[in-house]
Short mmCIF file of C-alpha atoms in Angstrom, two decimals:
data_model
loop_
_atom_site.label_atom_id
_atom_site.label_comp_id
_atom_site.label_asym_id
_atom_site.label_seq_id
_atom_site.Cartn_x
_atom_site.Cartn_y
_atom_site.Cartn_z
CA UNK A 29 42.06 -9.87 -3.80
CA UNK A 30 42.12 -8.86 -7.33
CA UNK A 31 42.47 -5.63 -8.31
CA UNK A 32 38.46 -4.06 -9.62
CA UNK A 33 37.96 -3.01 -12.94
CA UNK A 34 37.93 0.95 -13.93
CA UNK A 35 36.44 2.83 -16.66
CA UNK A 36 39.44 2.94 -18.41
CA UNK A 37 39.70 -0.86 -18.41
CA UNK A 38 36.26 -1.45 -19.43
CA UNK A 39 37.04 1.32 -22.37
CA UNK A 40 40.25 0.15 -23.13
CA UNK A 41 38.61 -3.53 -23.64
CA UNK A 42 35.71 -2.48 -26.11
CA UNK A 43 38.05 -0.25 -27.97
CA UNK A 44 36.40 3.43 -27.06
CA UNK A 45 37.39 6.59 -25.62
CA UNK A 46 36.49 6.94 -21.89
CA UNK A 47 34.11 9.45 -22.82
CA UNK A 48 32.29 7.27 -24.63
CA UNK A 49 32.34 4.19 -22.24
CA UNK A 50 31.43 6.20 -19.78
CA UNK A 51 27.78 8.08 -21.53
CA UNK A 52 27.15 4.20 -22.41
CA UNK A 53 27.43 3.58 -18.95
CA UNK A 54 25.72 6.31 -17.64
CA UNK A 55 23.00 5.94 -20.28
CA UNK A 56 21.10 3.36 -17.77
CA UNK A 57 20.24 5.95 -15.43
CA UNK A 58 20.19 9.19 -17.43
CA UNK A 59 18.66 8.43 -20.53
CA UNK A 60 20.96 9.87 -22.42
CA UNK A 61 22.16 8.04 -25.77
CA UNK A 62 25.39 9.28 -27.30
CA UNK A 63 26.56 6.97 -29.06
CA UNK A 64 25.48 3.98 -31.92
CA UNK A 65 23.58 0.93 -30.49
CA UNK A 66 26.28 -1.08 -32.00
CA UNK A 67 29.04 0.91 -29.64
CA UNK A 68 26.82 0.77 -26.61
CA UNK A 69 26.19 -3.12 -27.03
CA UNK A 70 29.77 -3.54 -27.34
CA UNK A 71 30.51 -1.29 -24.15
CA UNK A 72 28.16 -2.74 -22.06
CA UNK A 73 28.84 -6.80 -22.79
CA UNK A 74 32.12 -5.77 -21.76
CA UNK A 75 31.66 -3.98 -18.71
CA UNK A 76 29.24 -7.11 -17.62
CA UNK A 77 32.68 -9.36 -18.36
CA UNK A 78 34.88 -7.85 -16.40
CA UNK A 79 32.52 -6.96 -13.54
CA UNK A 80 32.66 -3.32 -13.79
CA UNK A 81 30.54 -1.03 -11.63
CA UNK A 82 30.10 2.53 -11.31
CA UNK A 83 31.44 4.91 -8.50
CA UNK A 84 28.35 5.59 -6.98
CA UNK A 85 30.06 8.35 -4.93
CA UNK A 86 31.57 9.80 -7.99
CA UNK A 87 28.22 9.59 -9.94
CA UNK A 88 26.22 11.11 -7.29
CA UNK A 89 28.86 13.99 -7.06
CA UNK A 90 28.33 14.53 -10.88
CA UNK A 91 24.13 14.31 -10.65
CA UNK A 92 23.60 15.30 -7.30
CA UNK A 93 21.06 12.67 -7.29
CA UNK A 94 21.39 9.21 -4.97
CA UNK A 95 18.85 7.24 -7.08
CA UNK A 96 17.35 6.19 -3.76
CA UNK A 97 14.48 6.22 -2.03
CA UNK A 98 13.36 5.85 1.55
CA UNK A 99 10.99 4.19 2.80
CA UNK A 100 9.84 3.78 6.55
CA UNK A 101 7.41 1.93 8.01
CA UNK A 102 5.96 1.27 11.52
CA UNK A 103 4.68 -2.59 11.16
CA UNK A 104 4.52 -3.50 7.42
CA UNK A 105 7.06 -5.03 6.55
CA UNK A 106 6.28 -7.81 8.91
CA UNK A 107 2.25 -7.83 7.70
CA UNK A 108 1.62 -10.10 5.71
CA UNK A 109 -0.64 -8.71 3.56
CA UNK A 110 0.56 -5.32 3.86
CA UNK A 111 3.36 -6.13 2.38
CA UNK A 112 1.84 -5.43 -1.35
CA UNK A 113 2.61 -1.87 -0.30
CA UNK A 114 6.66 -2.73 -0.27
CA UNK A 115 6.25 -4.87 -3.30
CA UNK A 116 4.76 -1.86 -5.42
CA UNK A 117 6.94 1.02 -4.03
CA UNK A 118 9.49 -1.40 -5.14
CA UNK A 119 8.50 -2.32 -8.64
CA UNK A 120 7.94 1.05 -9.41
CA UNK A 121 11.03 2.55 -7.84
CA UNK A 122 12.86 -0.02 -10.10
CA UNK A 123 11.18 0.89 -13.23
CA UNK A 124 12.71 4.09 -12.66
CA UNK A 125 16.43 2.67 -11.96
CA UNK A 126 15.45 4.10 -8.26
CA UNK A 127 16.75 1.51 -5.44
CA UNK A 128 14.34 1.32 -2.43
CA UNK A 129 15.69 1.40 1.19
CA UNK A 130 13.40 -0.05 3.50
CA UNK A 131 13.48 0.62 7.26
CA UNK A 132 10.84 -0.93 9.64
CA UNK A 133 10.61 0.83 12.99
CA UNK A 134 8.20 -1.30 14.89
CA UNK A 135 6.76 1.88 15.66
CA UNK A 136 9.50 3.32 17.99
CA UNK A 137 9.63 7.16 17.67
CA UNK A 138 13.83 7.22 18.69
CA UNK A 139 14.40 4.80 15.66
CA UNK A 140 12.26 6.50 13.46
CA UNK A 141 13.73 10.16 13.69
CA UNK A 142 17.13 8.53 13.60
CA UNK A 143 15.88 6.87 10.18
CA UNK A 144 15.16 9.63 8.85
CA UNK A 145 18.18 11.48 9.81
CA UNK A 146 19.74 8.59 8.59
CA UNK A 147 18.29 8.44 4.98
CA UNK A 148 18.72 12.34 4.70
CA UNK A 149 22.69 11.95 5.23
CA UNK A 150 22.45 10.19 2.14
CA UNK A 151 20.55 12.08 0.39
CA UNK A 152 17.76 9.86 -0.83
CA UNK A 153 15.70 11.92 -3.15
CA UNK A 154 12.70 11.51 -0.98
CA UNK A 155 10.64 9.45 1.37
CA UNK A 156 7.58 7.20 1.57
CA UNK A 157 6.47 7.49 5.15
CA UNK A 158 4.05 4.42 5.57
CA UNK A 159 2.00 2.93 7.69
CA UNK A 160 0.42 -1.15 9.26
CA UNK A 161 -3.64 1.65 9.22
CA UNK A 162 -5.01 3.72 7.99
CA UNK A 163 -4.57 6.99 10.27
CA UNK A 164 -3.30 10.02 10.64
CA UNK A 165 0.44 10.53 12.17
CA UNK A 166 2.84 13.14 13.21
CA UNK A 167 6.48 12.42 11.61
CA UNK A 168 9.54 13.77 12.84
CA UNK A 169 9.86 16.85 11.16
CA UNK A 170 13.10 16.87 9.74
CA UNK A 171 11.10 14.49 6.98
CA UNK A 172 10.13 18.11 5.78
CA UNK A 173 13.89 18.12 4.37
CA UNK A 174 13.00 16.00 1.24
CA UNK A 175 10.48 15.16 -0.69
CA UNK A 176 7.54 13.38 1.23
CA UNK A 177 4.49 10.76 0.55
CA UNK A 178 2.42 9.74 3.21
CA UNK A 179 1.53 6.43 2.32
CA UNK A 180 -1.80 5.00 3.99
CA UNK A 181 -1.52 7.86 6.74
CA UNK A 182 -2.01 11.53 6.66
CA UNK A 183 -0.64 14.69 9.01
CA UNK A 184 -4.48 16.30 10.27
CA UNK A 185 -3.75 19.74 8.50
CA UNK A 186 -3.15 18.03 5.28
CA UNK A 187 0.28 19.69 4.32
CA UNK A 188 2.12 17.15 3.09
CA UNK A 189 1.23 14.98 0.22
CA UNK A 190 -0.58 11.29 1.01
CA UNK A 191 -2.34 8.08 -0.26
CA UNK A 192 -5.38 6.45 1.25
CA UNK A 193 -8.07 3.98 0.90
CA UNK A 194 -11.47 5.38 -0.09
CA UNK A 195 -12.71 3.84 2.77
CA UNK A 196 -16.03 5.44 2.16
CA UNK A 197 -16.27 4.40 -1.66
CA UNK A 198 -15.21 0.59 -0.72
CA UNK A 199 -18.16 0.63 2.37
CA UNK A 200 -20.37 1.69 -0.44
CA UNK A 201 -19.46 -0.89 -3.12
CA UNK A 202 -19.65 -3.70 -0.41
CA UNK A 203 -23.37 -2.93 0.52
CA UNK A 204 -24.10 -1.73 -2.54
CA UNK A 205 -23.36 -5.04 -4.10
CA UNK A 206 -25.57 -6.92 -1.47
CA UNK A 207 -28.41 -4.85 -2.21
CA UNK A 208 -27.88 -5.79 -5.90
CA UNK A 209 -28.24 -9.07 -5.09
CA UNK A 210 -31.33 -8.66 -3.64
CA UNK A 211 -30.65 -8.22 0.37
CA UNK A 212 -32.72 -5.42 2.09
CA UNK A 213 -31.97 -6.63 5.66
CA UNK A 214 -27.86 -6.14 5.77
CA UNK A 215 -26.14 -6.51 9.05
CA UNK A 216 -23.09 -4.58 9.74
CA UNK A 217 -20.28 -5.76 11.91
CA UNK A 218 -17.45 -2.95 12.40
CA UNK A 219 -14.45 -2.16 14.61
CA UNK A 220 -15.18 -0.44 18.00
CA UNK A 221 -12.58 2.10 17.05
CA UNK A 222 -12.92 5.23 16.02
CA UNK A 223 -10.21 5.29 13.30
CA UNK A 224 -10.72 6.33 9.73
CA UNK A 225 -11.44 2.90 8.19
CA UNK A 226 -14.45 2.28 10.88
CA UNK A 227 -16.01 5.75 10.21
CA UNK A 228 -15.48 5.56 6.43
CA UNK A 229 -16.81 2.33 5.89
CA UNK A 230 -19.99 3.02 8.50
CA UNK A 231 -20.62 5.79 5.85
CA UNK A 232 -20.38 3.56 2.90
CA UNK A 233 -22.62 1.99 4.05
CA UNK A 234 -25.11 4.09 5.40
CA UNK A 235 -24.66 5.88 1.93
CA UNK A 236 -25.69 2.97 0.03
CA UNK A 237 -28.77 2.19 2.09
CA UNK A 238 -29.94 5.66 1.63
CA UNK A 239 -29.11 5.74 -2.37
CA UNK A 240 -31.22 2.72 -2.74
CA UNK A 241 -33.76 3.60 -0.07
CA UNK A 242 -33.57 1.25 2.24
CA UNK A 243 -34.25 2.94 6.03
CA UNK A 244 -31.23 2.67 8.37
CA UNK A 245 -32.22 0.01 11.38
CA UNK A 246 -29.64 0.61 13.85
CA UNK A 247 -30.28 -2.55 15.85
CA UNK A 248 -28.68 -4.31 12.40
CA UNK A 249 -25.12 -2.67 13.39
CA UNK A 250 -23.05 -4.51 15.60
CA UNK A 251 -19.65 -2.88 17.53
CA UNK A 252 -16.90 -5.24 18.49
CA UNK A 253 -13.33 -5.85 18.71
CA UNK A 254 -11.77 -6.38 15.08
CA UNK A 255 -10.72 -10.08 15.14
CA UNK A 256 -12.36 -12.96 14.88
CA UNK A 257 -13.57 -13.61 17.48
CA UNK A 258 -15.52 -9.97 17.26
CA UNK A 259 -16.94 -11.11 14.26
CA UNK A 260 -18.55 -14.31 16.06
CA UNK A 261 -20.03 -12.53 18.91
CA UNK A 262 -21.57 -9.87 16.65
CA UNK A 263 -22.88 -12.52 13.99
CA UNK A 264 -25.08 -14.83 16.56
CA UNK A 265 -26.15 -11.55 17.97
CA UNK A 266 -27.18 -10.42 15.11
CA UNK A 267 -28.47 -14.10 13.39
CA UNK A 268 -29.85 -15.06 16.24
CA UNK A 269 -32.56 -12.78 16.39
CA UNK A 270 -35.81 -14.15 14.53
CA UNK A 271 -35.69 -11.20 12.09
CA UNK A 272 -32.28 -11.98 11.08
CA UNK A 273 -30.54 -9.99 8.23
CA UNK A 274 -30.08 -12.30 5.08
CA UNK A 275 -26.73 -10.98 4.47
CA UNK A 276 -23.41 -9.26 6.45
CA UNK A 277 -20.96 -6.94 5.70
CA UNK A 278 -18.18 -7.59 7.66
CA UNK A 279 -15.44 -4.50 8.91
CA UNK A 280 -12.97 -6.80 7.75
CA UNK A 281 -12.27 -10.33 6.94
CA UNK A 282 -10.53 -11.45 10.09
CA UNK A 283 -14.41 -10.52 11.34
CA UNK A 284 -15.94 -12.35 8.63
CA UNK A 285 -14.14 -15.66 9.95
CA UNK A 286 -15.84 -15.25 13.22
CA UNK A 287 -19.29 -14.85 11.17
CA UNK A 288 -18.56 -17.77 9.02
CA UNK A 289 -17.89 -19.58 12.24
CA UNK A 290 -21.04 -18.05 14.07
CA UNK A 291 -23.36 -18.95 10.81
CA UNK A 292 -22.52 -22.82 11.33
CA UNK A 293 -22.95 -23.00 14.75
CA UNK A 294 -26.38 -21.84 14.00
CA UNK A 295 -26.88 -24.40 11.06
CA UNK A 296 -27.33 -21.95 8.09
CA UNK A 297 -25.69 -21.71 4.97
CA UNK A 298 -23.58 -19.46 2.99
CA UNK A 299 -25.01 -17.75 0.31
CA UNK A 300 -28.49 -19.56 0.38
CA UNK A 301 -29.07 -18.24 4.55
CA UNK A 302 -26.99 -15.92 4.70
CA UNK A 303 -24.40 -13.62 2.19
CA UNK A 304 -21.36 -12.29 3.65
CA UNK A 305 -18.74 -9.42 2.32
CA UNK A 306 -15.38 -9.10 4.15
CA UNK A 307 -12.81 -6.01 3.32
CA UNK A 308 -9.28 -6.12 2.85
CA UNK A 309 -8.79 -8.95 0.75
CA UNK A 310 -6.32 -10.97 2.98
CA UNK A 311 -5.62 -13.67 0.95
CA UNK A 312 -5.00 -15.88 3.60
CA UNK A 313 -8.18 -15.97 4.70
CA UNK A 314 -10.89 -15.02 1.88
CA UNK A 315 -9.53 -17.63 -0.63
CA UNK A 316 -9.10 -19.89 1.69
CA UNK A 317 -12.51 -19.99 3.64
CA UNK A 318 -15.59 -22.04 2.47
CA UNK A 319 -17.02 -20.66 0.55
CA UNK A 320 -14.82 -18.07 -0.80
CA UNK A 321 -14.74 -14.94 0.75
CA UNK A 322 -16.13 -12.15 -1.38
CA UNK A 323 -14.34 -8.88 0.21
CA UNK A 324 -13.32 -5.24 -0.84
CA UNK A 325 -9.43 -5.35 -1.87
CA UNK A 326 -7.29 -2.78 -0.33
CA UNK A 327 -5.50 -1.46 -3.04
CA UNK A 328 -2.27 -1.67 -1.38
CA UNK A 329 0.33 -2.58 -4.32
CA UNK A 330 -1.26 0.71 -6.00
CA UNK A 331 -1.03 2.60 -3.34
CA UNK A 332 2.59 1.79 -3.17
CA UNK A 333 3.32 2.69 -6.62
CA UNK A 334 1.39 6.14 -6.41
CA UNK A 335 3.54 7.38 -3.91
CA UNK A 336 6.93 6.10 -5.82
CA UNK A 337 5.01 7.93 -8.96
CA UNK A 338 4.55 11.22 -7.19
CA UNK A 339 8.51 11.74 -5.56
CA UNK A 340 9.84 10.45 -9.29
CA UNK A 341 7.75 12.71 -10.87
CA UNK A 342 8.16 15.69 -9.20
CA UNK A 343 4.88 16.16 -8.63
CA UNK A 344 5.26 16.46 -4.87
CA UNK A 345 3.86 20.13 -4.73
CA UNK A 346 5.80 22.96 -3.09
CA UNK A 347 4.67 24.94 -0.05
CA UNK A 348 2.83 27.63 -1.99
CA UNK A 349 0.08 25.28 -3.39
CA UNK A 350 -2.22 22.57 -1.59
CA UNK A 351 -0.80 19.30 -1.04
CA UNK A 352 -2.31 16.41 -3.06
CA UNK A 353 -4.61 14.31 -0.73
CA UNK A 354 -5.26 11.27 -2.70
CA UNK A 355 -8.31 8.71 -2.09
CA UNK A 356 -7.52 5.43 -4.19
CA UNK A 357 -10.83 3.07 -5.35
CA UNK A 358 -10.80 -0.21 -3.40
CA UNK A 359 -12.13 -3.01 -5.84
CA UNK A 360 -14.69 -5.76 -5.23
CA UNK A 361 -13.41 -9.10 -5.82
CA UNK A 362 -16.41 -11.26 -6.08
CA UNK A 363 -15.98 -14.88 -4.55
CA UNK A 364 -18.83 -17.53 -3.30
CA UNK A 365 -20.32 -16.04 -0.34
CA UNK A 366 -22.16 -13.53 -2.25
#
């Protein structure tokens, strides 16, 4: 095996003092220029020929910083559309000449304190605890050790720092925007569960019904399981009535499949019979249905660059002061069932 480059090859090569080669080379992560553009071209073409790379060891001795960041997860990195989150943290974190280490514990508590243990051996200069809902969570505390953003989640007394949907803002938007299309009678077709995205959205909407004074009819709300096969049971229930609403908002779009489903086997039409709104923006499914799906996007990607933000930053607050508890805007993308 042949021998790996040092330092003092690489400055030996470009015809500078170590010193030099190495604030060239140490310029990519510090930000710190010492020497003449010319010099650090020079330095780093050669380092790149011979294959050169840092000590990390010996670098982290000399910042005390592991230019890493952890990042655990219960189920997203096997979501689908979840996924944006990793895809964000990780954009971000690179921007920043962070590296992201990802660890997915399919929700087993053993493997998740021993992550964490884990990442703090190596001392990652924070953590992005993240997770498949919306809800709150209790993480081992030893997470307390470094730096911490909740990501989609949040501890019930609020002290540590986290990033969530405005689930109440994007149940607001979605009715909001059927009543601008002219719909007074708008069914709604939510989760039986009591978790935060259920009761924020049911006050979206109720919100935006009240804003625009429409009266609440209660008998237009319909509770099921949140698949699609939820969604189909609540929309005949709901369309088959002889007052039916003229449009739907849907808890989410794996719902408003089963409504698409339920408003053909009834023989009506989307828009002209009946509008429909979905929420999360799954791709999968609202560009893909016909019509297009028109559904709140989750703002997922942002989310995951918020919380990368924050620990780079240092912005994560210390115990004296309150915790940031941050609410990001969930967009309407407009489609064709609207």
């Amino acid at each position: 095996m042949p021998r790996q480059p040092t330092l003092k090859d690489v400055a030996r090569e470009a015809g500078v003092s170590v010193t030099t080669a190495s604030s060239v080379i140490n310029n990519r992560v510090d930000g710190i220029i010492r020497v003449s553009d010319e010099t650090r071209e020079k330095v780093l073409q050669v380092a790149n020929r011979l294959g050169y790379r840092p000590n990390l060891s010996a670098r982290q001795m000399r910042t005390q910083k592991s230019y890493t960041i952890g990042f655990i997860t219960d189920e997203i990195a096997t979501t689908p559309f979840a996924g944006r989150i990793i895809r964000g943290a990780q954009r971000e974190a690179w921007k920043h000449g962070k590296l992201l280490f990802v660890v997915n514990t399919d929700g087993d508590k053993k493997i998740e304190e021993r992550a964490v243990s884990m990442l703090l051996e190596r001392n990652v200069e924070g953590i992005i605890y993240a997770t498949e809902y919306h809800r709150p969570v209790q993480p081992p505390p030893s997470i307390r050790e470094t730096p911490v953003v909740l990501l989609d989640c949040f501890v019930e007394d609020h002290s540590l720092t986290s990033v969530v949907p405005d689930e109440v803002g994007g149940g607001f938007a979605a009715t909001s925007a059927l009543i601008q299309r002219g719909h007074r009678r708008i069914g709604f077709i939510h989760h039986h569960k009591e978790i935060p995205a259920t009761v924020g959205r049911r006050a979206g909407y109720l919100k935006a019904l009240k804003e625009h004074g429409i009266a609440f009819d209660e008998s237009l709300v319909c509770v099921d399981e949140g698949v699609a096969s939820g969604g189909y049971r609540s929309a005949l229930a709901l369309l088959e009535r002889p007052d039916r609403p003229t449009a739907l908002f849907c808890w989410s779009d794996h719902m408003a499949m089963g409504a698409y489903d339920a408003i053909r086997k009834l023989g009506l039409r989307i828009p002209e019979d009946v509008a429909v709104v979905g929420f999360d923006n799954m791709e999968i499914i609202a560009s893909q249905l016909h019509p297009p799906l028109t559904t709140m996007q989750l703002p997922y990607y942002e989310m995951g660059q918020w919380a990368v933000r924050q620990l780079v930053g240092g912005s994560i607050q210390t115990s004296d002061e309150q915790p940031i508890q941050h609410r990001m805007e969930c967009t309407l993308v407009v489609r064709q069932s609207t």
